[in-house]
Amino acid sequence: MYIKELKNFENKEVTLKGWVANSRDSKGLVFIVLRDGTGVCQCVVDATKVTETEFADAKRAALETSINITGTVIKDEKQIGGYEIQVNKLSLIQVSVNYPIAKKEHGVEFLMDNRHLWLRSQRQWAIMRIRNTIIFAIHKFFQGEGFVQMDAPLFTGNAVEGTSTLFETDFYGEPAYLSQSGQLYGEAMAMAHNKIYTFGPTFRAEKSKTRRHLSEFWMIEPEMAFHDNFDNMDLIERFLRAVVTEVLNNNRNELKLIDRDVTILENILKPFPRLTYDEAVDIIKGKVDVNGVNAITNLENELESLLGKKKEILDEIKSREEKIKTPGMKKGEIGFNQAKIDKLKQELADIEEQERNIPNWLNSAKNFEYGNDFGGSDETVLTRLFDVPIMVYNWPHEVKAFYLKRDPENPRFARGVDTLAPEGYGEIVGGGERETDLNLLIEKINEHQLPMEAFEWYLDLRRYGSVPHAGFGLGLERLVTWICKLPHVRESIPFPRMYGRLKP
Ligand code: 4AD
Ligand code: MG
């Protein structure tokens, strides 16, 4: 019996096994909020309806105590989940003492140190449910489109995405690297099966702390024979639309729990704007507006209005703090005001963060040099202007990977495409059409100073029945982060691995 099934058992007796997520007692009643991993529901223990021992047990069932509860299911719209249990019987499995994560605010580092427990909290629970839907939706989409899932090795002998982010390890005395991408293997598999996808962990030694970078992340990499970069973009769009739609269809409750504004997600049905690199640069530098909004002046105005808002909040905090000190103030009113003050302080912290960020974004946008790759700030400046993912294609070939196809009509550009999530999130997908010209590929491998012998097998794909082909890589955690509108990628994966974090 699971909490998510309660609706089928109205007015019936059920037995639930779970953990105490919250509890309080008053005048012969104990209210236990039970969670069982599928949902939460309030259970009311009435001293007159259970034995004395059971009532005493209910009282000592502290936060995260594991417990069996038997009771009658009563419909009650006011309750979380819409049902309440009137308890007839209960027994403790293990009493949890001094659970480290209390209701009060904890710093993120503390929560990360306790990730093994933090995962139980409602918000983290909701995020992982959404992640699960996304994973399932990814398989459903590709399998539905006739792709074959194949897996690339994780120990590899060569770099795919540049040599600077390689994790080196020892493979029976030989150096080996943890895979940064399954793509090159995916290309070989596509020549055998036409349309394939890989879905596995990838590793990048990113020696910087940003809100977008993990050292270990999951990547979905489809590769398609007989596709050019436009076919690739069509597929990316269809794919992301299908995945977000699944989340909207299956996780309304979870999205509400994490306060996600779903209107932006519902925009996924609109076509994704496609911009060339040149067009995107003009927007970042404020030369071209998007729907009447200029990237640069918009940021400048925002910065100014933040100062006004900040003053308002500071004034309100001050007046409420004075109110609390008034003699004779009722306890309830003090609590009410204190809660308001806490909320205002959180808003203030957010504003102060924006105050620090916006000047940096402005600075990097104004000084962006044509021909460079986009940095995190540039992506933020660009994508804050959109309410659907955008696709940026035709990149200067120098800034992109060696395997991307040079545009024969305009060899300054490579046929790459990045898909950037809106609301300031930035890159979630990187991909493109692959170089099929053996000589150009050899030239590129030399230019990037990669060891030719490690790529001989890859070059074979251009020697024996080479065909136009394309593919892309979606970073699972980046997608989860955007869909859930998380402040940082670390909350999008059960146990994040990133610079400075290897435990728990
Ligand atoms: O743009 P990237 O580097 O592209 C590739 O690896 C290609 N070989 C993919 C392909 O065409 N088959 O990485 C692809 C995506 C990024 O868009 C981003 O979503 C994610 O992988 N990603 C990361 N996610 C979290 N932490 C990191 N350090 C990431 N690096 C890349
Ligand atoms: Mg990329």
XYZ file of N, CA and C and ligand atoms in Angstrom, residues 161 204 373 400 418 427 429-431, ligand 2:
28
model
N 36.395 15.980 -26.543
C 36.044 17.388 -26.388
C 37.208 18.209 -25.843
N 34.178 15.247 -16.948
C 34.999 16.382 -17.382
C 35.639 17.033 -16.176
N 33.952 31.885 -28.614
C 32.885 31.009 -28.154
C 32.082 31.794 -27.106
N 35.099 25.540 -32.292
C 34.358 24.306 -32.056
C 35.227 23.074 -32.277
N 24.179 24.800 -31.001
C 23.997 24.749 -29.553
C 22.542 25.105 -29.278
N 23.353 26.917 -22.422
C 23.515 25.685 -23.206
C 23.023 24.430 -22.489
N 22.228 21.707 -25.002
C 22.564 20.753 -26.065
C 23.693 21.312 -26.911
N 24.660 20.451 -27.240
C 25.689 20.822 -28.208
C 25.742 19.730 -29.259
N 25.853 20.105 -30.517
C 25.912 19.068 -31.550
C 26.215 19.653 -32.904
Mg 29.100 22.647 -25.971
